[in-house]
Short mmCIF file of C-alpha atoms in Angstrom, two decimals:
data_model
loop_
_atom_site.label_atom_id
_atom_site.label_comp_id
_atom_site.label_asym_id
_atom_site.label_seq_id
_atom_site.Cartn_x
_atom_site.Cartn_y
_atom_site.Cartn_z
CA MET A 1 -20.62 119.76 37.93
CA HIS A 2 -18.82 118.91 34.71
CA MET A 3 -20.52 117.25 31.77
CA SER A 4 -18.78 114.90 29.36
CA GLY A 5 -18.41 115.85 25.72
CA LYS A 6 -20.52 112.88 24.70
CA GLY A 7 -23.38 113.95 26.95
CA LEU A 8 -23.14 117.51 25.67
CA CYS A 9 -23.36 116.26 22.10
CA PHE A 10 -26.52 114.30 22.93
CA ILE A 11 -28.12 117.41 24.48
CA LEU A 12 -27.17 119.63 21.52
CA ALA A 13 -28.45 117.01 19.08
CA GLY A 14 -31.72 116.76 20.98
CA PHE A 15 -32.06 120.55 21.06
CA CYS A 16 -31.49 120.77 17.31
CA LEU A 17 -34.03 118.01 16.74
CA VAL A 18 -36.59 119.91 18.80
CA LEU A 19 -35.89 123.06 16.76
CA VAL A 20 -36.24 121.21 13.48
CA LEU A 21 -39.40 119.37 14.49
CA GLY A 22 -40.83 122.50 16.02
CA GLY A 23 -40.05 124.49 12.91
CA ILE A 24 -41.65 121.89 10.68
CA GLY A 25 -44.64 121.70 12.98
CA LEU A 26 -44.92 125.50 12.93
CA ILE A 27 -44.75 125.59 9.14
CA HIS A 28 -47.43 122.93 8.76
CA SER A 29 -49.65 124.31 11.51
CA MET A 30 -49.46 127.77 10.00
CA THR A 31 -50.14 126.44 6.55
CA ILE A 32 -52.87 123.99 7.34
CA GLU A 33 -54.64 125.00 10.51
CA ASP A 34 -54.01 128.57 11.60
CA ALA A 35 -53.10 130.49 8.48
CA LYS A 36 -56.02 132.48 7.15
CA PRO A 37 -56.48 131.96 3.39
CA LYS A 38 -56.20 134.99 1.22
CA VAL A 39 -59.51 136.32 0.02
CA SER A 40 -59.69 136.05 -3.74
CA THR A 41 -62.28 137.54 -6.03
CA SER A 42 -60.44 136.84 -9.27
CA GLY A 43 -62.44 133.81 -10.25
CA PRO A 44 -63.67 130.37 -9.24
CA PRO A 45 -60.98 127.90 -8.19
CA ILE A 46 -60.63 124.62 -10.05
CA MET A 47 -60.59 121.67 -7.67
CA LEU A 48 -57.87 119.16 -8.58
CA ALA A 49 -58.81 115.83 -7.05
CA HIS A 50 -57.54 113.12 -9.42
CA LYS A 51 -57.41 109.78 -7.62
CA GLY A 52 -56.28 107.54 -10.46
CA ASP A 53 -56.97 103.96 -9.41
CA ALA A 54 -56.97 104.82 -5.68
CA LYS A 55 -60.17 104.65 -3.63
CA ALA A 56 -59.48 107.93 -1.86
CA LEU A 57 -57.07 110.87 -1.85
CA ASP A 58 -54.08 110.78 0.48
CA ARG A 59 -54.21 114.55 0.87
CA ALA A 60 -56.82 117.26 0.54
CA PRO A 61 -57.76 118.43 -3.00
CA VAL A 62 -55.89 121.37 -4.52
CA PHE A 63 -57.96 124.49 -5.20
CA PHE A 64 -56.22 125.88 -8.26
CA ASN A 65 -56.82 129.55 -9.10
CA HIS A 66 -56.57 129.65 -12.88
CA ASP A 67 -57.12 133.40 -13.18
CA ARG A 68 -54.23 134.19 -10.84
CA HIS A 69 -51.85 132.00 -12.85
CA ALA A 70 -53.04 133.33 -16.22
CA SER A 71 -52.62 136.91 -14.99
CA THR A 72 -49.14 136.21 -13.58
CA LEU A 73 -48.00 134.64 -16.84
CA GLU A 74 -49.73 137.46 -18.80
CA GLN A 75 -51.60 135.06 -21.05
CA ARG A 76 -53.58 137.05 -23.60
CA ARG A 77 -53.35 134.97 -26.76
CA GLU A 78 -53.86 131.38 -27.79
CA SER A 79 -50.10 130.88 -28.09
CA ASP A 80 -49.66 132.00 -24.46
CA CYS A 81 -51.81 129.10 -23.25
CA LYS A 82 -49.20 126.71 -24.65
CA VAL A 83 -46.96 127.63 -21.70
CA CYS A 84 -49.03 125.20 -19.63
CA HIS A 85 -51.34 123.46 -22.08
CA THR A 86 -50.89 121.27 -25.09
CA LEU A 87 -53.31 122.30 -27.81
CA GLU A 88 -54.76 119.21 -29.42
CA GLU A 89 -57.40 118.46 -31.99
CA GLN A 90 -59.68 115.59 -31.04
CA MET A 91 -62.52 114.01 -32.96
CA ASP A 92 -66.00 115.10 -31.86
CA LEU A 93 -68.07 111.97 -31.25
CA LYS A 94 -71.23 113.42 -32.76
CA THR A 95 -70.06 115.37 -35.81
CA ARG A 96 -66.87 113.44 -36.54
CA GLN A 97 -65.11 116.79 -36.85
CA LYS A 98 -61.90 117.86 -35.14
CA VAL A 99 -62.21 120.27 -32.23
CA LYS A 100 -59.63 122.09 -30.13
CA VAL A 101 -58.83 120.72 -26.67
CA TYR A 102 -56.46 122.24 -24.11
CA ARG A 103 -54.69 119.41 -22.27
CA PHE A 104 -52.85 119.65 -18.95
CA PRO A 105 -50.30 118.41 -17.96
CA LYS A 106 -48.41 118.36 -21.23
CA THR A 107 -46.71 115.02 -20.70
CA ALA A 108 -48.71 111.89 -21.39
CA TYR A 109 -49.51 109.77 -18.34
CA ASN A 110 -51.68 106.85 -17.31
CA THR A 111 -54.84 108.35 -15.83
CA ASP A 112 -55.57 105.08 -14.02
CA ASP A 113 -52.25 105.04 -12.19
CA LYS A 114 -52.30 107.03 -8.95
CA ARG A 115 -48.50 107.59 -8.88
CA ALA A 116 -48.40 108.55 -12.57
CA VAL A 117 -51.12 111.17 -12.05
CA MET A 118 -49.33 112.64 -9.03
CA ALA A 119 -45.95 112.70 -10.80
CA ALA A 120 -47.40 114.39 -13.91
CA PHE A 121 -49.04 117.23 -11.94
CA HIS A 122 -46.11 117.68 -9.55
CA SER A 123 -43.68 117.82 -12.45
CA ALA A 124 -45.75 120.35 -14.43
CA CYS A 125 -46.39 122.68 -11.50
CA GLY A 126 -43.10 122.25 -9.66
CA SER A 127 -40.87 122.74 -12.72
CA CYS A 128 -42.55 126.06 -13.51
CA HIS A 129 -42.23 127.23 -9.91
CA ARG A 130 -38.53 126.31 -9.82
CA GLU A 131 -37.88 128.10 -13.12
CA ARG A 132 -39.50 131.31 -11.89
CA ALA A 133 -37.70 131.06 -8.55
CA ALA A 134 -34.35 130.75 -10.39
CA GLN A 135 -35.22 133.94 -12.25
CA GLY A 136 -35.88 135.72 -8.95
CA LYS A 137 -39.61 136.02 -9.64
CA LYS A 138 -42.43 135.52 -7.19
CA THR A 139 -43.83 132.03 -7.57
CA GLY A 140 -45.61 129.14 -5.90
CA PRO A 141 -44.28 126.38 -3.61
CA ASP A 142 -41.85 123.66 -4.61
CA ILE A 143 -42.39 119.92 -4.23
CA GLY A 144 -42.22 118.92 -0.57
CA LEU A 145 -44.23 121.77 0.92
CA CYS A 146 -47.42 119.73 0.51
CA GLY A 147 -49.55 121.82 2.86
CA LYS A 148 -49.06 124.92 0.70
CA CYS A 149 -51.27 123.47 -2.05
CA HIS A 150 -53.13 120.63 -0.31
CA LYS A 151 -54.86 122.62 2.42
CA ARG A 152 -56.68 120.40 4.88
CA LYS A 153 -58.74 123.22 6.28
CA ALA A 154 -61.57 124.40 4.05
CA GLN A 155 -60.88 127.75 2.42
CA VAL A 156 -63.40 130.54 2.85
CA MET A 157 -63.34 132.78 -0.20
CA THR A 158 -65.31 135.88 -1.01
CA ALA A 159 -66.45 135.27 -4.57
CA SER A 160 -68.23 137.64 -6.96
CA TRP A 161 -68.75 134.97 -9.59
CA ALA A 162 -71.19 132.21 -10.37
CA TRP A 163 -70.56 128.58 -11.22
CA SER A 164 -72.70 128.95 -14.35
CA PRO A 165 -71.87 131.79 -16.77
CA ILE A 166 -74.33 134.66 -16.62
CA PHE A 167 -75.71 134.72 -20.16
CA ASN A 168 -78.73 137.00 -20.34
CA TYR A 169 -80.46 139.11 -23.01
CA ASP A 170 -77.81 141.82 -22.72
CA ARG A 171 -74.84 139.49 -23.19
CA HIS A 172 -76.59 137.64 -26.01
CA ASN A 173 -77.28 140.91 -27.78
CA LYS A 174 -73.59 141.90 -27.53
CA HIS A 175 -72.68 138.63 -29.23
CA VAL A 176 -75.32 139.21 -31.91
CA VAL A 177 -73.79 142.62 -32.66
CA ALA A 178 -70.24 141.23 -32.63
CA ALA A 179 -71.28 138.43 -35.03
CA GLU A 180 -73.01 140.95 -37.31
CA LYS A 181 -76.35 139.17 -36.75
CA LYS A 182 -75.02 135.93 -38.20
CA CYS A 183 -76.63 133.43 -35.85
CA GLU A 184 -74.82 130.55 -37.57
CA THR A 185 -71.60 131.78 -35.94
CA CYS A 186 -72.65 130.01 -32.76
CA HIS A 187 -75.89 128.12 -33.44
CA HIS A 188 -75.92 124.86 -35.32
CA ALA A 189 -77.75 121.56 -35.56
CA LEU A 190 -76.65 118.10 -36.55
CA ASP A 191 -77.66 116.65 -39.90
CA GLU A 192 -77.92 112.98 -38.95
CA ALA A 193 -77.69 111.79 -42.56
CA GLN A 194 -74.58 113.78 -43.48
CA LYS A 195 -73.07 113.72 -39.97
CA LYS A 196 -72.46 117.40 -40.46
CA LEU A 197 -73.27 120.60 -38.56
CA ILE A 198 -75.77 122.82 -40.36
CA TYR A 199 -77.73 125.98 -39.61
CA LYS A 200 -81.45 126.49 -40.15
CA LYS A 201 -83.19 129.75 -39.31
CA ASP A 202 -85.77 129.78 -36.49
CA THR A 203 -84.48 126.48 -35.11
CA GLU A 204 -81.81 127.98 -32.83
CA ASN A 205 -81.65 126.12 -29.55
CA SER A 206 -79.73 126.33 -26.30
CA CYS A 207 -76.34 124.61 -26.09
CA SER A 208 -77.58 122.35 -23.28
CA ALA A 209 -80.22 120.87 -25.59
CA CYS A 210 -77.49 118.65 -27.06
CA HIS A 211 -74.48 119.10 -24.80
CA LYS A 212 -75.22 117.86 -21.29
CA ALA A 213 -73.32 118.32 -18.04
CA VAL A 214 -71.32 115.16 -18.70
CA PRO A 215 -70.19 113.78 -22.07
CA ASP A 216 -72.03 110.88 -23.68
CA LYS A 217 -71.58 108.76 -26.79
CA THR A 218 -73.05 111.44 -29.04
CA ALA A 219 -71.65 114.76 -27.82
CA ARG A 220 -69.06 116.42 -25.64
CA SER A 221 -69.99 117.89 -22.28
CA LEU A 222 -71.31 121.44 -22.08
CA PRO A 223 -68.33 122.75 -20.02
CA LYS A 224 -65.82 121.46 -22.58
CA VAL A 225 -67.80 122.79 -25.54
CA ALA A 226 -68.31 126.21 -23.95
CA HIS A 227 -64.64 126.64 -23.03
CA ALA A 228 -63.34 125.42 -26.38
CA ALA A 229 -65.83 127.40 -28.50
CA CYS A 230 -66.14 130.61 -26.46
CA ILE A 231 -62.52 131.06 -25.35
CA GLY A 232 -61.28 129.84 -28.72
CA CYS A 233 -63.37 132.47 -30.51
CA HIS A 234 -62.22 135.22 -28.13
CA MET A 235 -58.57 134.29 -28.72
CA GLU A 236 -59.06 134.16 -32.47
CA LEU A 237 -60.50 137.67 -32.44
CA ALA A 238 -57.68 138.91 -30.21
CA ALA A 239 -55.12 137.48 -32.67
CA LYS A 240 -56.78 139.55 -35.39
CA GLY A 241 -56.27 142.69 -33.31
CA LYS A 242 -59.87 143.14 -32.16
CA LYS A 243 -59.97 145.33 -29.05
CA LYS A 244 -63.24 143.87 -27.76
CA ALA A 245 -62.40 140.23 -28.25
CA GLY A 246 -64.08 138.88 -25.14
CA PRO A 247 -62.55 137.63 -21.88
CA PHE A 248 -60.13 134.74 -21.39
CA ASP A 249 -60.23 134.63 -17.59
CA CYS A 250 -62.82 132.85 -15.47
CA LYS A 251 -64.37 135.96 -13.95
CA GLY A 252 -64.94 137.43 -17.40
CA CYS A 253 -67.74 134.92 -18.03
CA HIS A 254 -68.52 133.67 -14.53
CA GLY A 255 -68.95 137.24 -13.37
CA GLU A 256 -71.06 138.86 -10.72
CA HIS A 257 -74.73 138.18 -11.24
CA LYS A 258 -76.92 141.21 -11.78
CA ASP A 259 -80.52 140.78 -12.84
CA LEU A 260 -81.75 142.99 -15.64
CA LYS A 261 -84.82 145.09 -14.95
CA PRO A 262 -87.81 144.77 -17.34
CA GLU A 263 -87.21 148.29 -18.65
CA GLU A 264 -83.57 147.39 -19.39
CA VAL A 265 -84.63 144.27 -21.29
CA GLY A 266 -87.19 146.38 -23.16
CA LYS A 267 -84.40 148.50 -24.65
CA ILE A 268 -82.69 145.43 -26.12
CA PRO A 269 -83.92 144.29 -29.57
CA ARG A 270 -86.42 141.50 -29.13
CA LEU A 271 -85.03 138.02 -29.63
CA VAL A 272 -87.22 136.40 -32.29
CA ARG A 273 -87.14 132.69 -32.97
CA GLY A 274 -90.47 132.15 -34.68
CA GLN A 275 -92.40 132.22 -31.38
CA LYS A 276 -96.01 133.44 -31.29
CA ASP A 277 -96.94 136.49 -29.25
CA MET A 278 -99.90 134.62 -27.75
CA GLN A 279 -99.70 130.91 -27.09
CA ASP A 280 -102.37 128.58 -25.74
CA LEU A 281 -100.91 126.24 -23.13
CA ALA A 282 -102.69 122.91 -23.13
CA LEU A 283 -102.12 119.22 -23.66
CA LYS A 284 -102.99 117.83 -27.08
CA ASP A 285 -105.70 115.68 -25.55
CA LEU A 286 -108.08 118.37 -24.32
CA LYS A 287 -110.67 115.77 -23.25
CA SER A 288 -108.55 114.80 -20.25
CA ALA A 289 -108.02 118.44 -19.18
CA ARG A 290 -109.80 119.52 -15.99
CA MET A 291 -109.39 123.26 -16.61
CA LYS A 292 -109.75 125.63 -19.53
CA VAL A 293 -106.82 126.44 -21.79
CA VAL A 294 -104.34 129.04 -20.54
CA ALA A 295 -103.90 131.98 -22.92
CA PHE A 296 -100.24 132.79 -22.30
CA ASN A 297 -98.91 136.18 -23.41
CA HIS A 298 -95.38 135.14 -24.39
CA LYS A 299 -94.38 138.59 -25.65
CA SER A 300 -95.24 140.37 -22.40
CA HIS A 301 -93.39 137.77 -20.30
CA GLU A 302 -90.14 137.99 -22.27
CA PRO A 303 -88.91 141.29 -20.71
CA ARG A 304 -89.63 139.89 -17.23
CA ALA A 305 -87.14 137.06 -17.67
CA GLN A 306 -83.36 137.22 -17.80
CA PHE A 307 -83.16 134.97 -20.85
CA CYS A 308 -85.04 132.17 -22.63
CA SER A 309 -83.53 129.66 -20.18
CA SER A 310 -85.41 131.32 -17.30
CA CYS A 311 -88.42 129.24 -18.37
CA HIS A 312 -87.05 126.94 -21.09
CA HIS A 313 -84.39 125.52 -18.80
CA HIS A 314 -82.95 122.86 -21.13
CA SER A 315 -84.36 123.33 -24.60
CA LEU A 316 -86.54 125.76 -26.53
CA GLU A 317 -89.02 123.05 -27.41
CA LYS A 318 -92.68 123.15 -26.42
CA CYS A 319 -93.24 122.40 -22.74
CA SER A 320 -95.43 119.40 -23.60
CA ASN A 321 -92.60 117.75 -25.57
CA CYS A 322 -90.76 116.99 -22.32
CA HIS A 323 -93.49 117.37 -19.70
CA THR A 324 -96.16 114.88 -20.66
CA GLU A 325 -99.49 114.31 -18.96
CA LYS A 326 -98.09 111.70 -16.57
CA GLY A 327 -94.43 112.79 -16.65
CA ASP A 328 -91.66 111.39 -18.83
CA PHE A 329 -88.64 110.41 -16.70
CA LYS A 330 -86.25 110.34 -19.63
CA LYS A 331 -87.04 113.76 -21.14
CA GLY A 332 -88.82 115.68 -18.41
CA GLY A 333 -87.36 114.26 -15.21
CA GLY A 334 -90.70 112.72 -14.29
CA VAL A 335 -92.34 116.16 -13.96
CA SER A 336 -95.84 116.10 -15.39
CA PHE A 337 -97.35 118.84 -17.54
CA GLU A 338 -99.48 120.11 -14.65
CA ARG A 339 -96.60 120.15 -12.14
CA ALA A 340 -94.34 121.95 -14.60
CA PHE A 341 -96.56 125.03 -14.28
CA HIS A 342 -97.82 124.74 -10.70
CA THR A 343 -94.83 123.67 -8.57
CA ALA A 344 -94.38 126.56 -6.14
CA THR A 345 -90.73 125.73 -5.37
CA ALA A 346 -89.54 125.72 -9.00
CA ASN A 347 -88.34 129.02 -10.46
CA GLN A 348 -89.20 127.86 -13.99
CA SER A 349 -92.88 127.22 -13.20
CA CYS A 350 -95.53 129.93 -13.41
CA VAL A 351 -96.58 129.57 -9.77
CA GLY A 352 -92.96 129.38 -8.61
CA CYS A 353 -91.98 132.53 -10.47
CA HIS A 354 -95.05 134.39 -9.19
CA GLN A 355 -94.31 133.19 -5.65
CA LYS A 356 -90.73 134.47 -5.90
CA THR A 357 -91.97 137.83 -7.19
CA LYS A 358 -94.34 138.14 -4.23
CA GLN A 359 -91.36 137.94 -1.86
CA LYS A 360 -89.96 141.23 -3.15
CA LYS A 361 -90.07 143.99 -0.56
CA GLU A 362 -92.82 145.97 -2.30
CA CYS A 363 -95.12 142.93 -2.08
CA ALA A 364 -93.83 141.08 1.01
CA GLY A 365 -95.57 143.39 3.48
CA CYS A 366 -98.90 141.70 2.78
CA HIS A 367 -97.92 138.40 1.16
CA GLN A 368 -95.68 137.26 4.02
CA TRP A 369 -98.87 136.48 5.97
CA MET A 370 -100.38 134.53 3.07
CA PRO A 371 -98.68 131.11 3.07
CA ASP A 372 -100.85 129.57 0.35
CA PRO A 373 -99.00 130.22 -2.95
CA LEU A 374 -102.04 129.43 -5.09
CA PRO A 375 -105.46 130.43 -3.73
CA LYS A 376 -108.35 128.73 -5.53
CA VAL A 377 -109.76 132.08 -6.64
CA SER A 378 -106.60 132.52 -8.77
CA CYS A 379 -107.31 129.60 -11.11
CA PRO A 380 -109.70 131.44 -13.50
CA VAL A 381 -107.20 134.28 -13.87
CA CYS A 382 -104.95 132.06 -16.01
CA HIS A 383 -107.39 129.36 -17.11
CA GLY A 384 -109.67 131.65 -19.09
CA GLY A 385 -109.91 129.75 -22.36
CA PRO A 386 -108.20 130.02 -25.77
CA SER A 387 -106.89 133.41 -26.89
CA GLU A 388 -107.63 132.97 -30.60
CA GLY A 389 -104.44 134.93 -31.22
CA LYS A 390 -105.72 138.06 -29.46
CA PRO A 391 -103.88 139.60 -26.49
CA VAL A 392 -105.57 139.21 -23.13
CA VAL A 393 -107.15 142.45 -21.95
CA GLU A 394 -105.17 143.74 -18.96
CA ALA A 395 -106.97 144.26 -15.68
CA LYS A 396 -108.00 147.76 -14.72
CA ALA A 397 -106.14 149.64 -12.02
CA LEU A 398 -107.68 149.80 -8.56
CA PRO A 399 -109.20 153.18 -7.58
CA LEU A 400 -107.25 155.56 -5.37
CA GLU A 401 -110.34 157.25 -3.93
CA PHE A 402 -112.37 155.56 -1.20
CA ASP A 403 -115.67 156.03 0.56
CA LYS A 404 -114.69 157.53 3.91
CA GLU A 405 -117.64 155.86 5.63
CA LYS A 406 -116.31 152.44 4.66
CA VAL A 407 -112.64 153.38 4.65
CA PRO A 408 -111.96 156.00 7.35
CA ASP A 409 -109.23 158.53 6.70
CA LYS A 410 -107.69 157.93 10.13
CA LEU A 411 -108.12 155.40 12.89
CA VAL A 412 -107.34 155.85 16.57
CA VAL A 413 -105.88 152.71 18.14
CA LYS A 414 -106.43 153.15 21.86
CA SER A 415 -107.17 149.68 23.18
CA LEU A 416 -103.62 149.52 24.55
CA GLU A 417 -103.51 153.00 26.06
CA LYS A 418 -101.52 152.85 29.26
CA GLN A 419 -97.93 154.04 29.10
CA PHE A 420 -98.35 155.69 25.69
CA MET A 421 -100.90 157.92 24.00
CA PRO A 422 -103.31 156.36 21.45
CA VAL A 423 -101.89 155.73 17.96
CA ASP A 424 -103.22 157.85 15.09
CA LEU A 425 -103.18 155.38 12.18
CA VAL A 426 -103.17 157.18 8.81
CA HIS A 427 -105.48 154.57 7.33
CA GLN A 428 -106.18 155.92 3.83
CA LYS A 429 -102.60 157.09 3.32
CA ILE A 430 -101.35 153.54 3.90
CA ILE A 431 -103.98 152.03 1.59
CA LYS A 432 -103.22 154.52 -1.21
CA LYS A 433 -99.53 153.64 -1.00
CA LEU A 434 -100.30 149.93 -1.30
CA VAL A 435 -102.78 150.50 -4.15
CA THR A 436 -100.17 152.57 -6.03
CA ILE A 437 -97.67 149.71 -5.70
CA SER A 438 -100.30 147.24 -6.92
CA ASN A 439 -101.30 149.34 -9.93
CA SER A 440 -97.68 149.71 -11.05
CA ASN A 441 -97.20 145.93 -11.22
CA SER A 442 -99.04 144.01 -13.95
CA LEU A 443 -98.85 140.72 -12.00
CA ALA A 444 -100.39 142.31 -8.90
CA ARG A 445 -102.95 144.23 -10.94
CA THR A 446 -104.09 141.05 -12.70
CA PHE A 447 -104.54 138.89 -9.59
CA HIS A 448 -105.81 141.63 -7.28
CA ALA A 449 -108.62 142.36 -9.75
CA VAL A 450 -110.18 139.00 -8.80
CA LYS A 451 -110.93 140.27 -5.30
CA GLY A 452 -112.05 143.67 -6.53
CA GLU A 453 -111.60 146.96 -4.72
CA ASN A 454 -111.14 145.22 -1.36
CA ALA A 455 -108.09 143.23 -2.51
CA ILE A 456 -105.59 145.40 -0.65
CA CYS A 457 -107.65 145.21 2.55
CA ALA A 458 -106.87 141.49 2.84
CA GLY A 459 -103.27 142.35 3.66
CA CYS A 460 -104.27 143.46 7.17
CA HIS A 461 -107.85 142.19 7.52
CA HIS A 462 -106.86 138.59 6.97
CA LYS A 463 -109.04 135.48 7.02
CA MET A 464 -112.03 137.41 5.77
CA ASP A 465 -114.26 137.16 2.73
CA MET A 466 -113.53 140.56 1.21
CA ALA A 467 -116.29 140.30 -1.39
CA ALA A 468 -118.99 139.56 1.21
CA ALA A 469 -117.78 142.05 3.83
CA THR A 470 -119.81 145.26 4.16
CA LYS A 471 -117.98 146.59 7.18
CA MET A 472 -114.57 145.62 8.50
CA PRO A 473 -114.71 144.42 12.11
CA ALA A 474 -112.28 145.74 14.68
CA CYS A 475 -109.13 143.74 15.35
CA THR A 476 -110.32 143.08 18.92
CA THR A 477 -113.24 141.10 17.49
CA CYS A 478 -110.87 138.15 17.03
CA HIS A 479 -107.80 139.12 19.07
CA GLY A 480 -108.48 139.39 22.78
CA ILE A 481 -106.74 141.74 25.21
CA ARG A 482 -105.02 138.70 26.72
CA PHE A 483 -103.49 135.79 24.87
CA ASP A 484 -105.49 132.58 25.16
CA PRO A 485 -103.14 129.54 25.43
CA LYS A 486 -105.97 127.36 24.05
CA GLU A 487 -105.70 129.18 20.71
CA MET A 488 -102.00 129.02 19.93
CA GLY A 489 -102.42 130.36 16.39
CA LYS A 490 -104.18 133.53 17.51
CA PRO A 491 -102.00 136.12 19.30
CA GLY A 492 -103.33 138.67 21.73
CA ILE A 493 -104.13 142.18 20.53
CA LEU A 494 -100.73 143.62 21.55
CA ALA A 495 -98.82 140.96 19.61
CA ALA A 496 -101.28 141.15 16.70
CA TYR A 497 -100.80 144.91 16.24
CA HIS A 498 -97.01 144.78 16.60
CA ARG A 499 -96.61 141.72 14.41
CA GLN A 500 -98.81 143.14 11.67
CA CYS A 501 -97.49 146.71 11.65
CA MET A 502 -93.82 146.18 12.39
CA GLY A 503 -93.70 142.98 10.33
CA CYS A 504 -94.96 144.87 7.30
CA HIS A 505 -92.49 147.73 7.85
CA GLN A 506 -89.59 145.32 8.20
CA ALA A 507 -90.51 143.29 5.10
CA MET A 508 -90.95 146.43 2.96
CA GLY A 509 -88.03 148.37 4.40
CA GLN A 510 -90.30 151.09 5.78
CA LYS A 511 -89.84 153.28 8.84
CA PRO A 512 -90.35 153.26 11.76
CA GLN A 513 -88.81 149.90 12.57
CA ALA A 514 -89.10 147.74 15.67
CA LEU A 515 -88.19 149.28 19.04
CA GLU A 516 -88.80 152.79 17.71
CA CYS A 517 -91.87 152.98 19.94
CA VAL A 518 -92.20 156.76 20.18
CA LYS A 519 -92.38 157.08 16.38
CA CYS A 520 -95.94 155.69 16.58
CA HIS A 521 -96.81 156.03 20.28
CA LYS A 522 -96.45 159.47 21.84
CA GLU A 523 -95.29 158.93 25.39
CA LYS A 524 -97.56 160.25 28.11
CA GLU A 525 -96.26 163.01 30.37
CA PRO A 526 -95.25 161.57 33.75
CA LYS A 527 -97.65 162.29 36.60
CA VAL A 528 -96.32 164.60 39.35
CA ALA A 529 -97.11 163.47 42.88
CA ALA A 530 -99.45 165.82 44.85
CA THR A 531 -97.94 167.75 47.77
CA LEU A 532 -99.55 169.60 50.72
CA ASP A 533 -98.86 173.33 50.97
CA PRO A 534 -99.83 174.86 54.38
CA VAL A 535 -101.17 178.03 52.68
CA ARG A 536 -102.60 176.89 49.29
CA GLY A 537 -103.56 173.35 50.23
CA MET A 538 -103.08 170.43 47.79
CA VAL A 539 -100.90 171.36 44.82
CA ARG A 540 -99.17 169.43 42.03
#
């Protein structure tokens, strides 16, 4: 069968069209749907999602990796940033002084015009990519390969950085040393009369006290101020030939978070800002107070925080300035004075911080079974009255020696003896370990002292009045051999033992763990069936 030339041309054209469409489909499917994004730990991506006057984006936002571009272009000085940015000086709304601003793209464009925004970014990025490609260098995609930058599928990235810069006592101290203890290098306040930045000792405040997350009529936003001031200073030092000039890349400041230990903070010179060692926490109107004043040892709490912002989250003012008796919505977010200290879910509150500390593995073994974050017996521990400037006397350590009649050295758990041998519970050894942990922690030592010598016992012997108890009842007193469906909150003795023992081991990272039965229960030797011997009779 012969085919005409015209028919052959149609078939070839169709075949080519299939190849082209298939190739395009393959490119886009690989780029958008199936291609696995490269894992990047260089720094946080900047999301470019400028809509102009449009209601929504036509394509997915671009996740721009600034660190990768800065590293590729080997930007190390302020002049290097001019490859992409235009360095401008704009008037600060609050101080009426000129400040540095890095603008991108370089060309001016109408930010309210969707097409103008798109053209400005495409021109800035695409022209650089074409220039590098012409030089034979590795570069990014050209205009037209939209899916290479606008990825529809969400990218999963392994990041070792934080959105907020990690600025703790250690990093602050490095800046203090670098600035030769001249706090005015960074800290300033606004003189309203002169409209001028000034410095006054012992009035240093956090940047966020004036510069908020978004700009307002009085000040620039915190992100813009931090980038302009911090990076600008680092670049200025680098231009002077300083080896330790500070980082320019994102990861340098938004680095991996690592909490400082109290002993590490203790080695750093104390940060003094005119604060008292002992401070009495109370509202000005003491007549309306329902509890005694709290004598707060500020000096002893400082090493247990990462920085001042751990408690003073926005400003270093007194707590009562923002958190009033009824709650000021404008200054304190509507959080009252009482809630500011007692909200269990807030890391900045006393109760919240204590609750978080109790979840650490050395404490979680017992406290995981105690859902109430603030038992009523704890109130007098803090609300003890004014300090009169004197440090609060620390609670005494719990004794490590016990009366063996009240606290047996060992206990034999045999109520479940069937497949396994009875369990020899090293009772006093366990208690001594828990008491040692308690004595080494000032928070635990302070609050455990309220319950006295039996405080540790409450970890296992729950729902009991430790002060009134003369003899601890057996677990089977409350937990029956069989589970009673009528009492859903009370497990049977098997579940009670396993939940208590293995739950504590798991929370504290202790061995043996679950399913390691023979570590606690010695398995019984299997019984051998009796046989009849015609000479000796019954033998085993």
